[in-house]
Short mmCIF file of N, CA and C in Angstrom, two decimals:
data_model
loop_
_atom_site.label_atom_id
_atom_site.label_comp_id
_atom_site.label_asym_id
_atom_site.label_seq_id
_atom_site.Cartn_x
_atom_site.Cartn_y
_atom_site.Cartn_z
N UNK A 1 -8.87 -19.32 -27.05
CA UNK A 1 -10.04 -18.85 -27.54
C UNK A 1 -10.48 -19.61 -28.71
N UNK A 2 -11.74 -19.80 -28.71
CA UNK A 2 -12.41 -20.55 -29.87
C UNK A 2 -12.26 -19.74 -31.04
N UNK A 3 -11.75 -20.33 -32.19
CA UNK A 3 -11.67 -19.68 -33.38
C UNK A 3 -12.81 -18.69 -33.87
N UNK A 4 -14.12 -19.33 -33.78
CA UNK A 4 -15.36 -18.64 -34.12
C UNK A 4 -15.78 -17.62 -33.12
N UNK A 5 -15.20 -17.48 -31.96
CA UNK A 5 -15.70 -16.55 -30.90
C UNK A 5 -15.22 -15.18 -31.47
N UNK A 6 -16.13 -14.21 -31.28
CA UNK A 6 -15.77 -12.82 -31.55
C UNK A 6 -15.73 -12.10 -30.35
N UNK A 7 -16.30 -12.37 -29.29
CA UNK A 7 -16.33 -11.73 -28.06
C UNK A 7 -16.07 -12.71 -26.98
N UNK A 8 -15.27 -12.52 -25.86
CA UNK A 8 -14.86 -13.15 -24.77
C UNK A 8 -14.84 -12.40 -23.62
N UNK A 9 -15.49 -12.74 -22.56
CA UNK A 9 -15.33 -12.23 -21.24
C UNK A 9 -14.32 -12.87 -20.31
N UNK A 10 -13.47 -11.84 -19.90
CA UNK A 10 -12.35 -12.44 -18.93
C UNK A 10 -12.51 -11.92 -17.66
N UNK A 11 -12.85 -12.80 -16.59
CA UNK A 11 -12.73 -12.41 -15.16
C UNK A 11 -11.31 -12.46 -14.65
N UNK A 12 -10.62 -11.38 -14.51
CA UNK A 12 -9.15 -11.59 -14.16
C UNK A 12 -9.10 -12.32 -12.73
N UNK A 13 -9.81 -12.10 -11.87
CA UNK A 13 -9.38 -12.59 -10.46
C UNK A 13 -8.27 -12.35 -10.13
N UNK A 14 -7.82 -10.94 -10.32
CA UNK A 14 -6.32 -10.61 -10.16
C UNK A 14 -5.97 -10.24 -8.74
N UNK A 15 -7.01 -10.38 -7.78
CA UNK A 15 -6.46 -10.21 -6.43
C UNK A 15 -5.44 -10.90 -5.90
N UNK A 16 -5.15 -12.17 -6.56
CA UNK A 16 -4.09 -12.98 -5.97
C UNK A 16 -2.73 -12.57 -6.70
N UNK A 17 -2.63 -11.71 -7.54
CA UNK A 17 -1.60 -11.31 -8.03
C UNK A 17 -0.49 -10.90 -7.07
N UNK A 18 0.75 -11.44 -7.15
CA UNK A 18 1.79 -11.11 -6.08
C UNK A 18 1.73 -12.11 -4.93
N UNK A 19 0.97 -13.11 -4.99
CA UNK A 19 0.86 -14.14 -3.90
C UNK A 19 2.04 -14.99 -4.15
N UNK A 20 3.18 -14.78 -3.64
CA UNK A 20 4.46 -15.59 -3.61
C UNK A 20 5.31 -15.21 -2.40
N UNK A 21 6.43 -15.57 -2.49
CA UNK A 21 7.41 -15.32 -1.44
C UNK A 21 7.58 -13.80 -0.96
N UNK A 22 7.75 -13.32 0.12
CA UNK A 22 7.97 -11.93 0.48
C UNK A 22 8.98 -11.31 -0.40
N UNK A 23 10.04 -11.90 -0.86
CA UNK A 23 11.19 -11.43 -1.66
C UNK A 23 10.70 -11.27 -3.13
N UNK A 24 10.02 -12.34 -3.53
CA UNK A 24 9.53 -12.06 -4.98
C UNK A 24 8.28 -11.19 -4.97
N UNK A 25 7.40 -11.09 -4.01
CA UNK A 25 6.39 -10.07 -3.96
C UNK A 25 6.88 -8.72 -4.04
N UNK A 26 7.88 -8.43 -3.19
CA UNK A 26 8.49 -7.21 -3.06
C UNK A 26 9.01 -6.56 -4.34
N UNK A 27 9.41 -7.55 -5.48
CA UNK A 27 9.87 -7.02 -6.62
C UNK A 27 8.64 -6.89 -7.72
N UNK A 28 7.53 -7.42 -7.12
CA UNK A 28 6.36 -7.38 -8.29
C UNK A 28 5.34 -6.15 -7.94
N UNK A 29 5.15 -6.09 -6.47
CA UNK A 29 4.10 -5.24 -6.16
C UNK A 29 4.99 -3.89 -5.29
N UNK A 30 4.50 -2.75 -5.20
CA UNK A 30 5.12 -1.58 -4.55
C UNK A 30 4.71 -1.68 -3.11
N UNK A 31 4.87 -2.74 -2.42
CA UNK A 31 4.31 -2.78 -1.15
C UNK A 31 5.06 -1.69 -0.03
N UNK A 32 4.25 -1.26 0.85
CA UNK A 32 4.69 -0.51 1.79
C UNK A 32 4.53 -1.03 3.12
N UNK A 33 5.32 -0.74 4.16
CA UNK A 33 5.10 -1.30 5.60
C UNK A 33 3.69 -1.67 6.05
N UNK A 34 2.81 -0.48 5.69
CA UNK A 34 1.56 -0.59 5.98
C UNK A 34 0.72 -1.82 5.29
N UNK A 35 1.14 -2.02 4.02
CA UNK A 35 0.61 -3.06 3.33
C UNK A 35 0.94 -4.60 4.09
N UNK A 36 2.36 -4.43 4.40
CA UNK A 36 2.82 -5.89 5.00
C UNK A 36 2.26 -6.00 6.32
N UNK A 37 1.86 -4.92 7.03
CA UNK A 37 1.16 -5.11 8.37
C UNK A 37 -0.04 -5.41 8.14
N UNK A 38 -0.90 -4.92 7.26
CA UNK A 38 -2.22 -5.30 6.97
C UNK A 38 -2.25 -6.74 6.61
N UNK A 39 -1.19 -7.22 5.62
CA UNK A 39 -1.30 -8.66 5.13
C UNK A 39 -1.12 -9.61 6.45
N UNK A 40 0.02 -9.34 7.34
CA UNK A 40 0.20 -10.17 8.30
C UNK A 40 -0.87 -10.41 9.28
N UNK A 41 -1.57 -9.19 9.76
CA UNK A 41 -2.59 -9.21 10.61
C UNK A 41 -4.10 -9.57 9.96
N UNK A 42 -4.04 -9.95 8.73
CA UNK A 42 -5.41 -10.22 8.12
C UNK A 42 -5.86 -11.52 8.43
N UNK A 43 -6.94 -12.03 8.02
CA UNK A 43 -7.64 -13.32 8.15
C UNK A 43 -6.92 -14.25 7.10
N UNK A 44 -6.31 -13.75 6.14
CA UNK A 44 -5.60 -14.56 5.16
C UNK A 44 -4.18 -14.11 4.73
N UNK A 45 -3.35 -14.09 5.75
CA UNK A 45 -1.91 -13.57 5.51
C UNK A 45 -1.37 -14.31 4.21
N UNK A 46 -0.52 -13.57 3.48
CA UNK A 46 0.07 -14.12 2.18
C UNK A 46 -0.81 -14.45 1.05
N UNK A 47 -1.98 -13.95 1.19
CA UNK A 47 -3.02 -14.16 0.08
C UNK A 47 -3.69 -12.97 -0.14
N UNK A 48 -3.94 -12.84 -1.59
CA UNK A 48 -4.77 -11.82 -1.94
C UNK A 48 -4.03 -10.46 -1.73
N UNK A 49 -2.70 -10.47 -2.15
CA UNK A 49 -2.06 -9.23 -1.81
C UNK A 49 -2.34 -7.94 -2.64
N UNK A 50 -2.67 -8.18 -3.86
CA UNK A 50 -3.01 -7.21 -4.66
C UNK A 50 -4.34 -6.67 -4.28
N UNK A 51 -5.32 -7.67 -3.98
CA UNK A 51 -6.60 -7.06 -3.50
C UNK A 51 -6.51 -6.23 -2.37
N UNK A 52 -5.47 -6.48 -1.30
CA UNK A 52 -5.30 -5.52 -0.28
C UNK A 52 -4.77 -4.32 -0.58
N UNK A 53 -4.21 -4.22 -1.67
CA UNK A 53 -3.70 -2.74 -2.03
C UNK A 53 -4.72 -1.91 -2.93
N UNK A 54 -5.63 -2.55 -3.49
CA UNK A 54 -6.58 -1.78 -4.35
C UNK A 54 -8.02 -1.97 -4.00
N UNK A 55 -8.46 -2.69 -3.07
CA UNK A 55 -9.85 -2.88 -2.81
C UNK A 55 -10.46 -1.94 -1.75
N UNK A 56 -11.66 -1.55 -2.03
CA UNK A 56 -12.37 -0.52 -0.91
C UNK A 56 -12.51 -1.31 0.33
N UNK A 57 -12.55 -2.76 0.39
CA UNK A 57 -12.47 -3.39 1.68
C UNK A 57 -11.24 -3.19 2.37
N UNK A 58 -10.13 -2.79 1.84
CA UNK A 58 -8.99 -2.70 2.71
C UNK A 58 -8.38 -1.27 2.73
N UNK A 59 -8.80 -0.42 1.93
CA UNK A 59 -8.21 0.93 1.88
C UNK A 59 -8.42 1.62 3.13
N UNK A 60 -9.46 1.66 3.90
CA UNK A 60 -9.84 2.17 5.25
C UNK A 60 -8.81 1.61 6.36
N UNK A 61 -8.53 0.34 6.20
CA UNK A 61 -7.49 -0.18 7.16
C UNK A 61 -6.14 0.22 6.88
N UNK A 62 -5.69 0.47 5.76
CA UNK A 62 -4.39 1.07 5.30
C UNK A 62 -4.38 2.31 6.06
N UNK A 63 -5.44 3.04 5.88
CA UNK A 63 -5.44 4.68 6.24
C UNK A 63 -5.52 4.58 7.86
N UNK A 64 -6.11 3.59 8.32
CA UNK A 64 -6.06 3.61 9.94
C UNK A 64 -4.81 3.18 10.56
N UNK A 65 -3.98 2.44 9.80
CA UNK A 65 -2.49 1.93 10.09
C UNK A 65 -1.89 3.14 10.02
N UNK A 66 -1.94 4.10 9.08
CA UNK A 66 -1.06 5.17 8.99
C UNK A 66 -1.30 6.18 10.02
N UNK A 67 -2.67 6.37 10.32
CA UNK A 67 -3.05 7.17 11.39
C UNK A 67 -2.46 6.71 12.82
N UNK A 68 -2.39 5.38 12.99
CA UNK A 68 -1.91 4.87 14.24
C UNK A 68 -0.38 5.18 14.31
N UNK A 69 0.18 4.92 13.16
CA UNK A 69 1.65 5.35 13.22
C UNK A 69 1.90 6.91 13.34
N UNK A 70 1.01 7.66 12.83
CA UNK A 70 1.26 9.10 12.97
C UNK A 70 0.88 9.39 14.55
N UNK A 71 0.03 8.71 15.20
CA UNK A 71 -0.17 8.83 16.54
C UNK A 71 0.82 8.45 17.44
N UNK A 72 1.53 7.28 17.09
CA UNK A 72 2.57 6.87 17.81
C UNK A 72 3.90 7.74 17.71
N UNK A 73 3.76 8.46 16.68
CA UNK A 73 4.95 9.44 16.56
C UNK A 73 4.61 10.72 16.96
N UNK A 74 3.30 10.90 17.74
CA UNK A 74 2.91 12.22 18.48
C UNK A 74 2.58 13.33 17.38
N UNK A 75 2.23 12.82 16.09
CA UNK A 75 1.74 13.82 15.19
C UNK A 75 0.25 14.10 15.20
N UNK A 76 -0.57 13.25 15.93
CA UNK A 76 -1.99 13.66 16.03
C UNK A 76 -2.35 12.61 17.21
N UNK A 77 -3.53 12.97 17.95
CA UNK A 77 -4.12 12.14 18.93
C UNK A 77 -5.22 11.28 18.41
N UNK A 78 -5.08 9.96 18.79
CA UNK A 78 -6.12 9.22 18.22
C UNK A 78 -6.83 8.35 19.25
N UNK A 79 -8.04 8.26 19.17
CA UNK A 79 -8.82 7.33 20.21
C UNK A 79 -8.50 6.01 20.44
N UNK A 80 -8.45 5.49 21.60
CA UNK A 80 -7.98 3.95 21.69
C UNK A 80 -8.97 3.08 20.87
N UNK A 81 -10.17 3.46 20.79
CA UNK A 81 -11.09 2.69 19.85
C UNK A 81 -10.56 2.47 18.48
N UNK A 82 -10.09 3.40 17.73
CA UNK A 82 -9.52 3.21 16.57
C UNK A 82 -8.22 2.57 16.49
N UNK A 83 -7.17 2.95 17.75
CA UNK A 83 -5.96 2.29 17.68
C UNK A 83 -6.13 0.87 17.67
N UNK A 84 -7.10 0.43 18.64
CA UNK A 84 -7.36 -0.96 18.96
C UNK A 84 -8.22 -1.98 18.17
N UNK A 85 -8.67 -1.28 17.18
CA UNK A 85 -9.89 -2.09 16.51
C UNK A 85 -9.60 -2.04 15.02
N UNK A 86 -8.98 -3.16 14.44
CA UNK A 86 -8.64 -3.14 13.10
C UNK A 86 -10.00 -2.90 12.24
N UNK A 87 -9.89 -2.39 11.08
CA UNK A 87 -11.18 -2.12 10.13
C UNK A 87 -12.26 -1.23 10.69
N UNK A 88 -11.89 -0.53 11.75
CA UNK A 88 -12.70 0.40 12.31
C UNK A 88 -12.93 1.68 11.48
N UNK A 89 -12.11 1.98 10.72
CA UNK A 89 -12.11 3.08 9.64
C UNK A 89 -12.49 2.54 8.03
N UNK A 90 -13.72 2.91 7.68
CA UNK A 90 -14.01 2.24 6.22
C UNK A 90 -13.67 3.36 5.16
N UNK A 91 -13.33 2.62 4.09
CA UNK A 91 -13.10 3.40 2.90
C UNK A 91 -14.27 4.39 2.61
N UNK A 92 -15.40 4.17 2.80
CA UNK A 92 -16.53 4.98 2.69
C UNK A 92 -16.32 6.35 3.61
N UNK A 93 -15.62 6.11 4.71
CA UNK A 93 -15.33 7.43 5.57
C UNK A 93 -14.36 8.17 4.94
N UNK A 94 -13.22 7.58 4.25
CA UNK A 94 -12.22 8.18 3.49
C UNK A 94 -12.92 8.95 2.49
N UNK A 95 -13.65 8.44 1.66
CA UNK A 95 -14.39 8.94 0.47
C UNK A 95 -15.11 10.27 1.05
N UNK A 96 -15.92 10.25 2.14
CA UNK A 96 -16.55 11.14 2.52
C UNK A 96 -15.72 12.38 2.84
N UNK A 97 -14.74 12.11 3.51
CA UNK A 97 -13.72 13.16 4.20
C UNK A 97 -13.12 13.65 2.90
N UNK A 98 -12.56 12.92 2.11
CA UNK A 98 -11.92 13.39 0.89
C UNK A 98 -12.80 14.38 0.00
N UNK A 99 -14.06 13.97 -0.27
CA UNK A 99 -14.82 14.80 -0.83
C UNK A 99 -15.32 16.13 -0.28
N UNK A 100 -15.53 15.95 1.17
CA UNK A 100 -15.73 17.28 1.97
C UNK A 100 -14.53 18.12 1.79
N UNK A 101 -13.35 17.62 1.90
CA UNK A 101 -12.03 18.34 1.91
C UNK A 101 -12.01 19.20 0.42
N UNK A 102 -12.15 18.49 -0.54
CA UNK A 102 -12.21 19.02 -1.92
C UNK A 102 -13.12 20.12 -1.98
N UNK A 103 -14.48 19.99 -1.27
CA UNK A 103 -15.54 21.04 -1.45
C UNK A 103 -15.28 22.03 -0.42
N UNK A 104 -14.28 22.05 0.41
CA UNK A 104 -13.77 22.97 1.41
C UNK A 104 -14.96 22.93 2.47
N UNK A 105 -15.53 21.91 2.63
CA UNK A 105 -16.52 21.89 3.77
C UNK A 105 -15.84 21.50 5.00
N UNK A 106 -15.22 22.58 5.73
CA UNK A 106 -14.38 22.27 6.98
C UNK A 106 -15.13 21.72 8.16
N UNK A 107 -16.30 22.04 8.26
CA UNK A 107 -17.08 21.64 9.42
C UNK A 107 -17.42 20.12 9.24
N UNK A 108 -17.81 19.73 7.91
CA UNK A 108 -17.85 18.20 7.77
C UNK A 108 -16.51 17.46 7.82
N UNK A 109 -15.57 18.03 7.55
CA UNK A 109 -14.39 17.40 7.47
C UNK A 109 -13.87 17.11 9.02
N UNK A 110 -14.19 18.04 9.92
CA UNK A 110 -13.73 17.99 11.40
C UNK A 110 -14.82 17.06 11.89
N UNK A 111 -15.80 16.85 11.37
CA UNK A 111 -16.82 15.97 12.06
C UNK A 111 -16.37 14.62 11.80
N UNK A 112 -16.05 14.35 10.40
CA UNK A 112 -15.73 13.03 10.06
C UNK A 112 -14.35 12.70 10.78
N UNK A 113 -13.47 13.57 10.89
CA UNK A 113 -12.18 13.35 11.56
C UNK A 113 -12.33 12.93 12.97
N UNK A 114 -13.11 13.54 13.61
CA UNK A 114 -13.42 13.30 14.95
C UNK A 114 -14.48 12.11 15.18
N UNK A 115 -15.46 11.85 14.51
CA UNK A 115 -16.45 10.76 14.71
C UNK A 115 -15.99 9.45 13.97
N UNK A 116 -15.47 9.65 12.80
CA UNK A 116 -15.27 8.34 11.89
C UNK A 116 -13.64 7.99 12.09
N UNK A 117 -12.89 9.00 12.29
CA UNK A 117 -11.36 8.62 12.35
C UNK A 117 -10.85 8.53 13.83
N UNK A 118 -11.56 9.04 14.66
CA UNK A 118 -11.23 9.12 15.93
C UNK A 118 -10.34 9.93 16.66
N UNK A 119 -10.19 11.03 15.85
CA UNK A 119 -9.20 12.02 16.13
C UNK A 119 -9.49 12.83 17.43
N UNK A 120 -8.70 13.23 18.37
CA UNK A 120 -9.10 13.74 19.49
C UNK A 120 -8.53 15.09 19.77
N UNK A 121 -8.39 15.80 18.67
CA UNK A 121 -7.82 17.21 18.75
C UNK A 121 -8.62 18.45 18.08
N UNK A 122 -8.30 19.50 18.26
CA UNK A 122 -8.79 20.59 17.48
C UNK A 122 -8.03 20.54 16.22
N UNK A 123 -8.61 20.83 14.91
CA UNK A 123 -7.98 20.49 13.75
C UNK A 123 -7.77 21.79 12.98
N UNK A 124 -6.35 21.90 12.71
CA UNK A 124 -5.91 23.16 11.86
C UNK A 124 -6.26 22.56 10.43
N UNK A 125 -6.14 23.61 9.59
CA UNK A 125 -6.21 23.35 8.30
C UNK A 125 -5.12 22.62 7.71
N UNK A 126 -3.92 22.56 8.40
CA UNK A 126 -2.72 21.63 7.99
C UNK A 126 -3.02 20.44 8.42
N UNK A 127 -3.69 19.99 9.48
CA UNK A 127 -4.00 18.65 9.85
C UNK A 127 -5.04 18.09 9.05
N UNK A 128 -5.89 18.92 8.50
CA UNK A 128 -7.01 18.51 7.59
C UNK A 128 -6.31 18.30 6.33
N UNK A 129 -5.29 19.08 5.89
CA UNK A 129 -4.65 18.80 4.50
C UNK A 129 -4.00 17.47 4.65
N UNK A 130 -3.40 17.10 5.84
CA UNK A 130 -2.52 16.04 6.06
C UNK A 130 -3.49 14.63 5.88
N UNK A 131 -4.67 14.89 6.47
CA UNK A 131 -5.50 13.71 6.51
C UNK A 131 -6.18 13.45 5.00
N UNK A 132 -6.38 14.66 4.25
CA UNK A 132 -6.74 14.55 2.87
C UNK A 132 -5.69 13.99 2.03
N UNK A 133 -4.40 14.29 2.39
CA UNK A 133 -3.31 13.80 1.50
C UNK A 133 -3.27 12.41 1.64
N UNK A 134 -3.42 11.87 2.88
CA UNK A 134 -3.35 10.43 2.93
C UNK A 134 -4.46 9.63 2.38
N UNK A 135 -5.70 10.19 2.37
CA UNK A 135 -6.70 9.59 1.52
C UNK A 135 -6.51 9.57 0.05
N UNK A 136 -5.95 10.65 -0.24
CA UNK A 136 -5.70 10.79 -1.77
C UNK A 136 -4.63 9.86 -2.14
N UNK A 137 -3.42 9.71 -1.39
CA UNK A 137 -2.44 8.75 -1.76
C UNK A 137 -2.81 7.59 -1.88
N UNK A 138 -3.58 6.99 -0.92
CA UNK A 138 -4.19 5.67 -0.73
C UNK A 138 -5.07 5.32 -1.80
N UNK A 139 -6.03 6.13 -2.14
CA UNK A 139 -6.93 5.83 -3.11
C UNK A 139 -6.51 6.07 -4.60
N UNK A 140 -5.41 6.93 -4.79
CA UNK A 140 -5.00 6.98 -6.12
C UNK A 140 -4.02 5.87 -6.37
N UNK A 141 -3.38 5.40 -5.23
CA UNK A 141 -2.51 4.31 -5.65
C UNK A 141 -3.26 3.21 -6.06
N UNK A 142 -4.33 2.97 -5.36
CA UNK A 142 -5.16 1.66 -5.92
C UNK A 142 -5.65 1.81 -7.16
N UNK A 143 -6.14 3.18 -7.46
CA UNK A 143 -6.48 3.47 -8.84
C UNK A 143 -5.43 3.26 -9.94
N UNK A 144 -4.22 3.69 -9.52
CA UNK A 144 -3.18 3.53 -10.60
C UNK A 144 -2.72 2.05 -10.74
N UNK A 145 -2.73 1.31 -9.63
CA UNK A 145 -2.64 -0.14 -9.64
C UNK A 145 -3.53 -1.03 -10.49
N UNK A 146 -4.84 -0.44 -10.43
CA UNK A 146 -5.78 -0.97 -11.36
C UNK A 146 -5.72 -0.71 -12.76
N UNK A 147 -5.27 0.73 -13.09
CA UNK A 147 -4.81 1.04 -14.39
C UNK A 147 -3.66 0.17 -14.94
N UNK A 148 -2.77 0.10 -14.25
CA UNK A 148 -1.49 -0.87 -14.70
C UNK A 148 -2.01 -2.15 -14.90
N UNK A 149 -2.79 -2.83 -14.12
CA UNK A 149 -3.49 -4.21 -14.33
C UNK A 149 -4.10 -4.28 -15.61
N UNK A 150 -5.07 -3.33 -15.81
CA UNK A 150 -5.81 -3.30 -17.10
C UNK A 150 -4.95 -3.23 -18.45
N UNK A 151 -4.09 -2.28 -18.21
CA UNK A 151 -3.13 -2.15 -19.36
C UNK A 151 -2.17 -3.36 -19.53
N UNK A 152 -1.71 -4.00 -18.47
CA UNK A 152 -1.15 -5.27 -18.71
C UNK A 152 -1.68 -6.26 -19.25
N UNK A 153 -2.91 -6.35 -19.15
CA UNK A 153 -3.84 -7.54 -19.80
C UNK A 153 -3.99 -7.19 -21.20
N UNK A 154 -4.31 -5.74 -21.47
CA UNK A 154 -4.65 -5.36 -22.95
C UNK A 154 -3.10 -5.56 -23.64
N UNK A 155 -2.06 -5.38 -23.08
CA UNK A 155 -0.87 -5.42 -23.91
C UNK A 155 -0.52 -7.02 -24.16
N UNK A 156 -0.92 -7.75 -22.99
CA UNK A 156 -0.64 -9.26 -23.31
C UNK A 156 -1.73 -9.82 -24.31
N UNK A 157 -2.93 -9.39 -24.43
CA UNK A 157 -3.84 -9.79 -25.48
C UNK A 157 -3.40 -9.48 -26.78
N UNK A 158 -2.80 -8.18 -26.94
CA UNK A 158 -2.17 -7.74 -28.12
C UNK A 158 -1.05 -8.64 -28.45
N UNK A 159 -0.01 -8.75 -27.61
CA UNK A 159 1.15 -9.59 -27.87
C UNK A 159 0.83 -10.93 -28.30
N UNK A 160 -0.31 -11.62 -27.74
CA UNK A 160 -0.42 -12.98 -28.15
C UNK A 160 -1.50 -13.04 -29.25
N UNK A 161 -1.92 -11.75 -29.98
CA UNK A 161 -2.53 -11.83 -31.14
C UNK A 161 -4.10 -12.08 -30.95
N UNK A 162 -4.47 -12.08 -29.64
CA UNK A 162 -5.81 -12.21 -29.38
C UNK A 162 -6.83 -11.05 -29.74
N UNK A 163 -6.20 -9.92 -29.64
CA UNK A 163 -6.54 -8.74 -30.24
C UNK A 163 -5.81 -8.06 -31.29
N UNK A 164 -6.27 -7.31 -32.00
CA UNK A 164 -5.62 -6.48 -32.96
C UNK A 164 -5.64 -4.90 -32.51
N UNK A 165 -4.90 -4.26 -32.97
CA UNK A 165 -4.73 -2.73 -32.51
C UNK A 165 -6.02 -2.18 -32.85
N UNK A 166 -6.78 -2.42 -33.87
CA UNK A 166 -7.85 -1.89 -34.42
C UNK A 166 -9.16 -2.38 -33.69
N UNK A 167 -9.04 -3.41 -32.96
CA UNK A 167 -10.21 -3.98 -32.28
C UNK A 167 -10.40 -3.36 -30.92
N UNK A 168 -11.84 -3.03 -30.85
CA UNK A 168 -12.36 -2.53 -29.48
C UNK A 168 -11.90 -3.47 -28.51
N UNK A 169 -11.59 -2.92 -27.34
CA UNK A 169 -11.44 -3.58 -25.96
C UNK A 169 -12.08 -2.81 -24.94
N UNK A 170 -13.01 -3.54 -24.31
CA UNK A 170 -13.91 -2.93 -23.35
C UNK A 170 -13.60 -3.60 -21.98
N UNK A 171 -13.75 -2.61 -20.91
CA UNK A 171 -13.30 -3.00 -19.41
C UNK A 171 -14.72 -2.77 -18.83
N UNK A 172 -15.18 -3.84 -18.09
CA UNK A 172 -16.35 -3.52 -17.14
C UNK A 172 -15.82 -3.55 -15.65
N UNK A 173 -16.15 -2.43 -15.05
CA UNK A 173 -15.85 -2.30 -13.48
C UNK A 173 -17.07 -2.20 -12.68
N UNK A 174 -17.09 -2.29 -11.55
CA UNK A 174 -18.03 -2.30 -10.62
C UNK A 174 -17.62 -2.01 -9.19
N UNK A 175 -18.35 -1.72 -8.36
CA UNK A 175 -17.92 -1.26 -7.07
C UNK A 175 -18.04 0.21 -6.46
N UNK A 176 -18.20 0.28 -5.25
CA UNK A 176 -18.46 1.59 -4.76
C UNK A 176 -17.22 2.52 -4.86
N UNK A 177 -16.18 1.95 -4.75
CA UNK A 177 -14.87 2.56 -4.91
C UNK A 177 -14.70 3.31 -6.31
N UNK A 178 -15.04 2.62 -7.26
CA UNK A 178 -14.84 3.11 -8.59
C UNK A 178 -16.00 4.13 -8.85
N UNK A 179 -17.27 3.69 -8.25
CA UNK A 179 -18.42 4.59 -8.55
C UNK A 179 -18.53 5.93 -7.76
N UNK A 180 -18.12 5.82 -6.61
CA UNK A 180 -18.29 6.95 -5.59
C UNK A 180 -17.18 7.73 -4.89
N UNK A 181 -15.90 6.99 -5.03
CA UNK A 181 -14.77 7.81 -4.31
C UNK A 181 -14.31 8.91 -5.42
N UNK A 182 -14.32 10.05 -4.77
CA UNK A 182 -13.83 11.37 -5.48
C UNK A 182 -12.77 11.15 -6.63
N UNK A 183 -13.08 11.38 -7.79
CA UNK A 183 -11.87 11.36 -8.99
C UNK A 183 -11.64 9.89 -9.15
N UNK A 184 -11.85 9.02 -8.68
CA UNK A 184 -11.43 7.50 -8.92
C UNK A 184 -11.64 7.02 -10.11
N UNK A 185 -12.97 7.20 -10.81
CA UNK A 185 -13.20 6.68 -12.13
C UNK A 185 -12.58 7.67 -13.21
N UNK A 186 -12.39 8.97 -12.99
CA UNK A 186 -11.75 9.78 -13.90
C UNK A 186 -10.28 9.46 -14.17
N UNK A 187 -9.62 9.40 -12.97
CA UNK A 187 -8.22 8.98 -13.14
C UNK A 187 -7.96 7.51 -13.55
N UNK A 188 -8.73 6.73 -13.38
CA UNK A 188 -8.72 5.38 -13.79
C UNK A 188 -8.75 5.42 -15.37
N UNK A 189 -9.79 6.16 -15.85
CA UNK A 189 -10.11 6.23 -17.30
C UNK A 189 -8.90 6.92 -17.84
#
C-alpha cells in the first residue's frame, strides 16, 4: 500500500480460493460429495471451487443434486426433467421456497416444490420441512463461508499492520443472494 494512502479498495476475487489438488483442497475447504460432483460436471472443473460453494449461481445446483440423491434413495419422487437437467433449479427458487416456509405459506411451498423443484408427490409437512432444511443448510453454509473469508482478510490486514484495531474496516457486498435470500444478510453481519 502507498504510504500516503488512507483508503484502499480490495477486490478479493476469492472465488478461486481452494483451486489446488483434491487432497489439498479437501483440507482447505469443507467440500461435500455434492460439491465434488458439481465441480466435476461443471464447465470449469477444478476451478472456482470457493465460488461454487458460496455463489447464488451454484447453490440451486447443489440443492438439485441433493434432491436427485434423495430421489435415488426413494425418499421423494422427482421429475425426469429435474433429474436430467443440471442447473434446472435456481437459487431464486430456493429463496422463494424458504421464505414461504418461514412464513408458513404451505400452499406456496407446495406450488414451488411441484413447479420449480419437480417433486411428484403429495407433500406432508415433514417433506416440506426436509426441503426447507436443505435450503437452509446450503444457504447458511454459503453465508458462513463468506463470513470466514471476510474475517480472514481482516485478520490478515491487522497482522500485516495495514490496519490498526481502532481503524474502521468496511465491507461492500452485492448480489441477489445477499440482498434477497431470507436471513442471509443478517447472519452474515
